[in-house]
CSV table of C-alpha atoms and ligand atoms in Angstrom, one decimal:
chain,number,residue,atom,x,y,z
A,22,MET,CA,123.2,112.6,107.3
A,23,SER,CA,126.8,111.7,106.6
A,24,PRO,CA,127.2,110.5,103.0
A,25,THR,CA,129.2,107.6,104.4
A,26,THR,CA,126.5,106.1,106.6
A,27,GLU,CA,124.1,105.0,103.8
A,28,ARG,CA,124.6,102.9,100.8
A,29,PRO,CA,122.1,101.7,98.2
A,30,GLY,CA,120.3,98.6,99.3
A,31,ALA,CA,121.6,98.8,102.9
A,32,VAL,CA,119.4,97.1,105.5
A,33,PRO,CA,119.1,98.0,109.2
A,34,ASP,CA,121.8,96.3,111.3
A,35,GLU,CA,120.2,94.3,114.1
A,36,SER,CA,123.5,93.7,115.8
A,37,ALA,CA,124.4,97.3,116.1
A,38,GLY,CA,124.2,98.5,119.7
A,39,ARG,CA,122.9,95.1,120.8
A,40,ASP,CA,123.5,94.5,124.5
A,41,ALA,CA,124.9,91.2,125.7
A,42,ALA,CA,122.4,89.0,127.4
A,43,GLU,CA,122.5,88.8,131.2
A,44,ARG,CA,123.3,85.5,133.0
A,45,SER,CA,120.4,84.2,135.2
A,46,TRP,CA,121.0,84.6,139.0
A,47,ALA,CA,119.5,81.2,139.5
A,48,LEU,CA,122.1,79.3,137.5
A,49,LEU,CA,124.2,77.5,140.0
A,50,GLY,CA,126.5,75.3,137.9
A,51,LEU,CA,126.7,72.5,135.3
A,52,GLU,CA,125.6,69.1,136.5
A,53,CYS,CA,126.8,65.9,134.8
A,54,VAL,CA,124.0,63.9,133.2
A,55,GLN,CA,125.7,60.7,134.1
A,56,CYS,CA,127.6,61.0,137.4
A,57,GLY,CA,125.9,64.0,138.9
A,58,ALA,CA,129.1,66.0,139.6
A,59,LEU,CA,128.6,69.8,139.7
A,60,HIS,CA,131.0,71.9,137.7
A,61,PRO,CA,131.3,75.7,137.5
A,62,VAL,CA,129.6,77.4,134.6
A,63,THR,CA,132.2,77.2,131.9
A,64,ASP,CA,132.5,75.8,128.4
A,65,LEU,CA,133.1,72.0,128.6
A,66,PRO,CA,133.3,70.8,124.9
A,67,ARG,CA,134.3,67.3,126.1
A,68,GLY,CA,131.4,67.2,128.6
A,69,CYS,CA,131.9,66.2,132.2
A,70,PRO,CA,135.7,66.2,132.9
A,71,ALA,CA,135.3,63.3,135.4
A,72,CYS,CA,133.4,61.1,133.0
A,73,ASP,CA,135.7,62.1,130.1
A,74,SER,CA,138.8,60.9,132.0
A,75,ALA,CA,137.1,57.6,132.7
A,76,GLY,CA,136.3,57.2,128.9
A,77,ARG,CA,132.5,57.4,129.5
A,78,ASN,CA,131.8,60.8,128.1
A,79,SER,CA,128.6,62.5,129.2
A,80,ASN,CA,127.1,65.9,128.6
A,81,VAL,CA,126.3,68.3,131.4
A,82,PHE,CA,123.2,70.4,132.0
A,83,CYS,CA,122.3,73.6,133.9
A,84,ARG,CA,121.4,73.3,137.6
A,85,TYR,CA,119.2,76.1,138.9
A,86,ALA,CA,118.2,77.3,142.4
A,87,GLU,CA,115.3,75.1,143.5
A,88,THR,CA,113.2,78.3,144.3
A,89,ALA,CA,113.8,79.8,140.8
A,90,PRO,CA,110.7,80.6,138.8
A,91,LEU,CA,110.5,79.3,135.2
A,92,ALA,CA,111.5,82.7,133.8
A,93,GLU,CA,114.9,82.3,135.6
A,94,ARG,CA,115.5,78.8,134.4
A,95,LEU,CA,117.3,79.7,131.2
A,96,PRO,CA,121.0,80.6,131.3
A,97,TYR,CA,120.5,84.1,130.0
A,98,ARG,CA,117.7,86.6,130.2
A,99,GLY,CA,117.2,89.5,127.7
A,100,ILE,CA,118.1,87.3,124.7
A,101,PRO,CA,117.1,89.3,121.6
A,102,ASP,CA,113.8,88.1,120.1
A,103,SER,CA,115.0,86.4,116.9
A,104,GLY,CA,111.7,84.7,116.2
A,105,GLN,CA,112.8,81.5,118.1
A,106,GLY,CA,109.3,80.9,119.6
A,107,PRO,CA,106.7,80.3,120.7
A,108,THR,CA,105.6,78.0,117.8
A,109,PRO,CA,102.1,76.9,116.9
A,110,LEU,CA,100.5,73.8,118.3
A,111,LEU,CA,98.2,72.2,115.7
A,112,PRO,CA,95.2,70.1,116.7
A,113,TRP,CA,95.7,66.9,114.6
A,114,GLU,CA,93.3,64.3,115.8
A,115,PRO,CA,91.3,64.0,119.0
A,116,ASN,CA,93.9,64.1,121.8
A,117,VAL,CA,96.8,64.4,119.3
A,118,TYR,CA,98.6,67.7,118.6
A,119,VAL,CA,101.6,68.6,116.4
A,120,LYS,CA,104.1,71.1,117.7
A,121,ASN,CA,105.2,72.9,114.5
A,122,GLU,CA,108.9,73.8,114.9
A,123,ALA,CA,109.3,74.3,111.1
A,124,VAL,CA,108.1,77.9,111.4
A,125,HIS,CA,111.4,79.1,112.9
A,126,ARG,CA,113.6,81.6,111.1
A,127,THR,CA,115.8,79.0,109.4
A,128,GLY,CA,113.0,76.4,109.3
A,129,SER,CA,113.8,74.1,112.2
A,130,HIS,CA,113.9,73.8,116.0
A,131,LYS,CA,117.7,74.5,115.9
A,132,ASP,CA,117.0,78.2,115.9
A,133,ARG,CA,116.2,77.9,119.6
A,134,PHE,CA,119.6,76.3,120.2
A,135,ALA,CA,121.3,78.9,118.1
A,136,ALA,CA,119.7,81.8,119.9
A,137,LEU,CA,121.2,80.6,123.2
A,138,VAL,CA,124.7,79.7,122.0
A,139,THR,CA,125.2,83.0,120.2
A,140,ALA,CA,123.9,84.9,123.2
A,141,HIS,CA,126.4,83.0,125.3
A,142,ALA,CA,129.2,83.6,122.8
A,143,GLN,CA,128.5,87.3,122.9
A,144,ALA,CA,128.2,87.5,126.7
A,145,ALA,CA,131.4,85.5,127.2
A,146,GLY,CA,133.4,87.7,124.7
A,147,TYR,CA,133.9,85.1,121.9
A,148,GLN,CA,134.5,86.5,118.4
A,149,ALA,CA,133.4,83.4,116.5
A,150,VAL,CA,131.4,80.2,116.7
A,151,ALA,CA,132.1,76.8,115.2
A,152,VAL,CA,129.6,74.0,114.5
A,153,GLY,CA,129.9,70.6,112.8
A,154,SER,CA,126.7,70.2,110.7
A,155,SER,CA,125.5,69.7,107.2
A,156,GLY,CA,122.0,71.1,107.7
A,157,ASN,CA,119.6,72.4,110.3
A,158,ALA,CA,122.1,73.2,113.1
A,159,GLY,CA,124.6,74.8,110.8
A,160,LEU,CA,122.1,77.0,109.1
A,161,ALA,CA,120.6,78.1,112.4
A,162,VAL,CA,123.9,78.9,114.0
A,163,ALA,CA,125.2,80.7,110.9
A,164,ALA,CA,122.1,82.9,110.7
A,165,HIS,CA,122.1,83.8,114.4
A,166,ALA,CA,125.9,84.3,114.4
A,167,ALA,CA,125.4,86.7,111.5
A,168,THR,CA,122.9,88.7,113.5
A,169,ALA,CA,125.2,88.8,116.5
A,170,GLY,CA,128.2,89.9,114.5
A,171,LEU,CA,130.1,86.7,115.2
A,172,ARG,CA,132.2,84.8,112.6
A,173,CYS,CA,130.9,81.3,112.0
A,174,THR,CA,132.7,78.2,110.8
A,175,VAL,CA,130.6,75.3,109.6
A,176,ALA,CA,132.2,71.8,109.2
A,177,ALA,CA,130.0,69.8,106.8
A,178,PHE,CA,130.1,66.7,104.8
A,179,SER,CA,131.1,66.9,101.1
A,180,TRP,CA,127.7,65.4,100.1
A,181,LEU,CA,126.1,68.6,101.2
A,182,PRO,CA,123.3,69.6,98.7
A,183,GLU,CA,124.4,72.4,96.4
A,184,ALA,CA,121.4,74.5,97.5
A,185,THR,CA,122.4,74.2,101.2
A,186,ARG,CA,126.0,75.1,100.3
A,187,ARG,CA,124.7,78.3,98.7
A,188,LEU,CA,122.7,79.2,101.8
A,189,PHE,CA,125.8,78.8,104.0
A,190,THR,CA,127.7,81.1,101.6
A,191,ASP,CA,124.8,83.6,101.5
A,192,LEU,CA,124.9,83.7,105.4
A,193,GLY,CA,128.6,84.6,105.3
A,194,ALA,CA,129.7,81.3,107.0
A,195,ASP,CA,133.2,79.9,106.5
A,196,LEU,CA,132.0,76.5,105.1
A,197,ARG,CA,134.5,73.7,105.1
A,198,THR,CA,133.6,70.3,103.7
A,199,PHE,CA,135.0,66.8,104.4
A,200,ASP,CA,134.5,63.3,103.0
A,201,ASP,CA,135.4,61.7,106.3
A,202,ASP,CA,133.6,62.3,109.6
A,203,ARG,CA,136.8,62.1,111.6
A,204,ASP,CA,138.4,64.9,109.6
A,205,ARG,CA,135.3,67.0,110.0
A,206,ILE,CA,135.3,66.5,113.8
A,207,ARG,CA,139.1,67.1,114.0
A,208,VAL,CA,138.6,70.6,112.5
A,209,VAL,CA,135.9,71.5,115.1
A,210,ARG,CA,138.1,70.0,117.8
A,211,ASP,CA,141.0,72.2,116.7
A,212,LEU,CA,138.8,75.3,116.8
A,213,ALA,CA,137.8,74.4,120.4
A,214,ASP,CA,141.4,75.2,121.3
A,215,ASP,CA,141.1,78.7,119.8
A,216,PRO,CA,140.3,81.1,122.6
A,217,GLU,CA,138.3,83.4,120.3
A,218,THR,CA,136.0,80.6,119.1
A,219,LEU,CA,133.1,78.9,120.9
A,220,THR,CA,132.5,75.3,119.7
A,221,VAL,CA,128.9,74.4,120.0
A,222,SER,CA,128.8,70.8,118.7
A,223,ASN,CA,130.4,67.4,119.3
A,224,ILE,CA,134.2,67.0,119.4
A,225,THR,CA,134.4,63.8,121.5
A,226,ASP,CA,134.3,60.1,120.7
A,227,PRO,CA,131.9,58.8,122.0
A,228,VAL,CA,129.8,61.9,121.5
A,229,VAL,CA,128.1,63.7,124.4
A,230,GLY,CA,125.6,66.0,122.5
A,231,SER,CA,125.8,69.7,121.8
A,232,HIS,CA,126.6,72.7,123.9
A,233,PRO,CA,124.5,72.4,127.1
A,234,LEU,CA,123.6,76.1,127.2
A,235,GLY,CA,122.1,75.8,123.7
A,236,ILE,CA,120.1,72.7,124.7
A,237,GLU,CA,118.5,74.9,127.4
A,238,GLY,CA,116.9,76.7,124.4
A,239,TYR,CA,114.6,73.6,123.8
A,240,LYS,CA,113.1,73.8,127.3
A,241,PRO,CA,110.5,76.4,126.3
A,242,ILE,CA,109.0,73.8,123.9
A,243,ALA,CA,107.8,72.0,127.0
A,244,TRP,CA,106.6,75.2,128.6
A,245,GLU,CA,104.7,76.2,125.5
A,246,ILE,CA,103.1,72.8,125.2
A,247,ALA,CA,102.0,73.0,128.8
A,248,GLU,CA,100.2,76.3,128.0
A,249,GLN,CA,98.8,75.3,124.7
A,250,VAL,CA,97.4,71.9,125.5
A,251,PRO,CA,94.3,71.9,127.8
A,252,GLY,CA,95.1,69.5,130.7
A,253,ASP,CA,98.1,67.2,131.2
A,254,VAL,CA,100.1,65.7,128.3
A,255,ASP,CA,100.8,61.9,128.5
A,256,HIS,CA,103.2,61.4,125.6
A,257,VAL,CA,105.6,63.4,123.5
A,258,VAL,CA,107.2,61.9,120.4
A,259,VAL,CA,110.5,63.4,119.2
A,260,PRO,CA,112.8,62.7,116.2
A,261,SER,CA,116.2,61.9,117.7
A,262,SER,CA,119.8,61.6,116.7
A,263,ARG,CA,122.1,62.4,119.7
A,264,GLY,CA,119.1,63.4,121.9
A,265,ASP,CA,119.7,67.1,122.3
A,266,LEU,CA,116.1,68.0,121.6
A,267,ALA,CA,114.6,65.2,123.6
A,268,TRP,CA,116.9,66.0,126.6
A,269,GLY,CA,116.0,69.7,126.4
A,270,ILE,CA,112.3,69.0,126.3
A,271,TYR,CA,112.7,66.6,129.2
A,272,LEU,CA,114.5,69.3,131.2
A,273,GLY,CA,111.7,71.7,130.4
A,274,PHE,CA,109.0,69.3,131.7
A,275,ARG,CA,111.2,68.6,134.7
A,276,ASP,CA,111.3,72.3,135.5
A,277,LEU,CA,107.5,72.5,135.2
A,278,HIS,CA,107.2,69.5,137.6
A,279,GLN,CA,109.5,71.2,140.1
A,280,VAL,CA,107.7,74.6,139.9
A,281,SER,CA,104.0,73.5,139.6
A,282,GLY,CA,103.9,69.7,140.2
A,283,ARG,CA,102.7,68.9,136.7
A,284,PRO,CA,103.5,65.3,135.7
A,285,VAL,CA,106.3,64.8,133.2
A,286,PRO,CA,105.0,63.1,130.0
A,287,ARG,CA,106.6,60.0,128.6
A,288,LEU,CA,109.2,60.9,125.9
A,289,HIS,CA,109.4,58.6,122.9
A,290,LEU,CA,112.5,59.0,120.7
A,291,VAL,CA,112.3,58.1,117.1
A,292,GLU,CA,115.4,56.8,115.2
A,293,PRO,CA,115.9,55.3,111.7
A,294,PHE,CA,117.6,52.1,112.9
A,295,PRO,CA,118.3,50.6,116.4
A,296,ARG,CA,120.8,52.8,118.4
A,297,LEU,CA,119.0,53.9,121.5
A,298,SER,CA,116.7,50.9,121.1
A,299,ALA,CA,119.8,48.7,121.3
A,300,VAL,CA,121.0,50.4,124.4
A,301,LEU,CA,117.6,49.9,126.1
A,302,GLY,CA,118.0,46.2,125.0
A,303,GLY,CA,121.3,46.0,126.9
A,304,ALA,CA,124.0,47.4,124.6
A,305,ALA,CA,126.6,49.9,125.9
A,306,VAL,CA,125.7,53.5,125.3
A,307,THR,CA,129.3,54.0,124.1
A,308,ASP,CA,128.9,51.4,121.3
A,309,ARG,CA,128.8,52.2,117.6
A,310,PHE,CA,125.5,51.3,115.8
A,311,PRO,CA,126.0,51.2,112.1
A,312,GLY,CA,122.8,51.4,110.0
A,313,ASP,CA,121.2,52.9,106.9
A,314,HIS,CA,119.5,56.2,107.6
A,315,GLY,CA,118.4,56.5,103.9
A,316,ARG,CA,117.1,60.1,103.4
A,317,LEU,CA,116.6,60.7,107.2
A,318,TYR,CA,119.7,62.9,107.3
A,319,SER,CA,118.6,65.0,110.3
A,320,ILE,CA,118.5,61.9,112.6
A,321,ALA,CA,121.5,60.0,111.0
A,322,GLY,CA,124.6,58.9,112.8
A,323,ASP,CA,126.0,55.7,114.3
A,324,SER,CA,126.0,56.7,117.9
A,325,THR,CA,123.7,57.6,120.8
A,326,THR,CA,124.3,59.5,124.0
A,327,VAL,CA,123.9,59.3,127.8
A,328,GLN,CA,121.5,62.2,127.6
A,329,ALA,CA,119.2,60.4,125.1
A,330,HIS,CA,119.1,57.4,127.3
A,331,ARG,CA,118.3,59.5,130.4
A,332,ALA,CA,115.5,61.4,128.6
A,333,VAL,CA,113.8,58.0,128.0
A,334,ALA,CA,114.7,56.4,131.3
A,335,LEU,CA,113.7,59.3,133.5
A,336,SER,CA,110.4,60.0,131.7
A,337,GLY,CA,109.4,56.3,131.4
A,338,GLY,CA,109.5,56.6,127.6
A,339,THR,CA,110.7,54.3,124.8
A,340,ALA,CA,112.7,54.3,121.6
A,341,ILE,CA,110.9,53.6,118.3
A,342,VAL,CA,112.6,52.6,115.0
A,343,VAL,CA,111.0,54.1,111.9
A,344,PRO,CA,113.1,53.1,108.8
A,345,ASP,CA,113.5,55.4,105.8
A,346,ALA,CA,110.9,53.4,103.7
A,347,THR,CA,108.2,53.8,106.3
A,348,ALA,CA,109.0,57.5,106.8
A,349,ASP,CA,108.9,58.0,103.1
A,350,ALA,CA,105.3,56.6,102.9
A,351,TYR,CA,104.2,59.0,105.6
A,352,TYR,CA,106.1,61.9,104.0
A,353,ARG,CA,104.3,61.4,100.7
A,354,SER,CA,101.0,61.0,102.4
A,355,LEU,CA,101.4,64.2,104.4
A,356,CYS,CA,102.6,66.1,101.3
A,357,ARG,CA,99.5,64.9,99.4
A,358,ARG,CA,97.5,66.6,102.2
A,359,GLY,CA,99.6,69.8,101.9
A,360,HIS,CA,101.8,69.3,105.0
A,361,VAL,CA,105.3,70.4,104.4
A,362,TRP,CA,107.6,68.7,107.0
A,363,GLU,CA,111.1,67.2,106.3
A,364,ARG,CA,111.2,63.4,106.1
A,365,SER,CA,112.9,63.1,109.5
A,366,SER,CA,110.1,65.1,111.0
A,367,THR,CA,107.4,62.8,109.5
A,368,THR,CA,108.8,59.9,111.4
A,369,VAL,CA,106.8,61.0,114.4
A,370,PHE,CA,103.5,60.2,112.6
A,371,ALA,CA,104.7,56.7,111.8
A,372,ALA,CA,105.9,56.3,115.4
A,373,LEU,CA,102.4,57.3,116.7
A,374,THR,CA,100.9,54.4,114.7
A,375,SER,CA,103.5,51.9,116.1
A,376,LEU,CA,103.0,53.2,119.7
A,377,ARG,CA,99.3,52.7,119.4
A,378,GLU,CA,99.7,49.2,117.9
A,379,ASN,CA,102.0,48.1,120.6
A,380,GLY,CA,99.7,49.5,123.3
A,381,THR,CA,102.0,52.2,124.6
A,382,ILE,CA,99.7,55.0,123.6
A,383,ARG,CA,96.1,54.1,124.6
A,384,ASP,CA,92.8,55.7,123.6
A,385,GLY,CA,92.1,58.8,125.6
A,386,SER,CA,95.7,59.7,126.4
A,387,VAL,CA,97.1,63.0,125.2
A,388,THR,CA,100.0,63.0,122.7
A,389,VAL,CA,102.2,65.7,121.2
A,390,LEU,CA,104.2,65.0,118.0
A,391,VAL,CA,107.2,67.3,117.5
A,392,ALA,CA,107.6,68.2,113.8
A,393,THR,CA,111.1,69.6,113.8
A,394,SER,CA,111.9,70.9,110.3
A,395,HIS,CA,110.5,72.3,107.0
A,396,PHE,CA,110.5,70.2,103.8
A,397,PHE,CA,112.6,72.8,102.1
A,398,LYS,CA,115.6,71.2,104.0
A,399,GLY,CA,115.2,68.3,101.7
A,400,LEU,CA,116.5,70.3,98.8
B,528,LIG,ZN1,130.3,62.9,135.0
């Protein structure tokens, strides 16, 4: 053994000799969520170019060959197993299940997104990734970038908890913090012009959502639910900010419908104050919706997206408002029973109560609540 190859405390390097993931043959292009235009598979940090130039920004999503089996309906195959799923489905009450996404490597569903975007960055020859985030997405992308040997810039808010700041440092991320959201997004936008850096989060105003190849990583949540729940699922309840997760889960159920004819469940998106609810009531999706998110940091923000609206409209779902005070009561009740989900995740339990009371979820229908993140994120 060469004396230069080992050092005290060294750990195996997962990224050494790691092959780039292979693009799925079935991926035909990127389709606009809003106007339906089909674009070549390339990075579109401003979303659909046609909608962008019209001032009505919209994300794009992957279109696959209609004959493609589920296994080919992810943009890459051979993605290294980084523990991004499957996750457990917990029986909760009769006909109610909890999909526990908190068990991922960095404690949230964002690991599924991070696995896809870092695989894409490697395959496309990028040297670095950049993400605007002060929590779950940033930690997931930083961890997966570290495994893949990519540099990672995280643009966060200055109010970032000290414990989270230390985690970013420990993961080797280049953490930059800002008081103002426009300054934060400007830095990510500048990095989008760097040919070595893949930008994976929003740089537009209005926002479109995150990188579409990463959102594909949420589709297996639907595929796993379909395998784990006996029979069809009627309702899925999802915490939501810009609708990345809900849109990805919708696309997953849409794939299942195309492949096997299974019905798409109704998707109910939970938010801390009316944003998507206002759009469903007639407001423009491009409007700003100021409101108090309290401690529901993971679903904060004053905007919604075309993809969030489409996930609800195409599945026949709804938007449900759960304010911080209500979420807090559920959070405390769940903690007293030993359940350790982040406050934003516990909104789905409060939403279930509301959806039953307003008659949307009836006795006998089957519901899955998506618990997205571990309560350690509340540090
Ligand atoms: Zn478009």
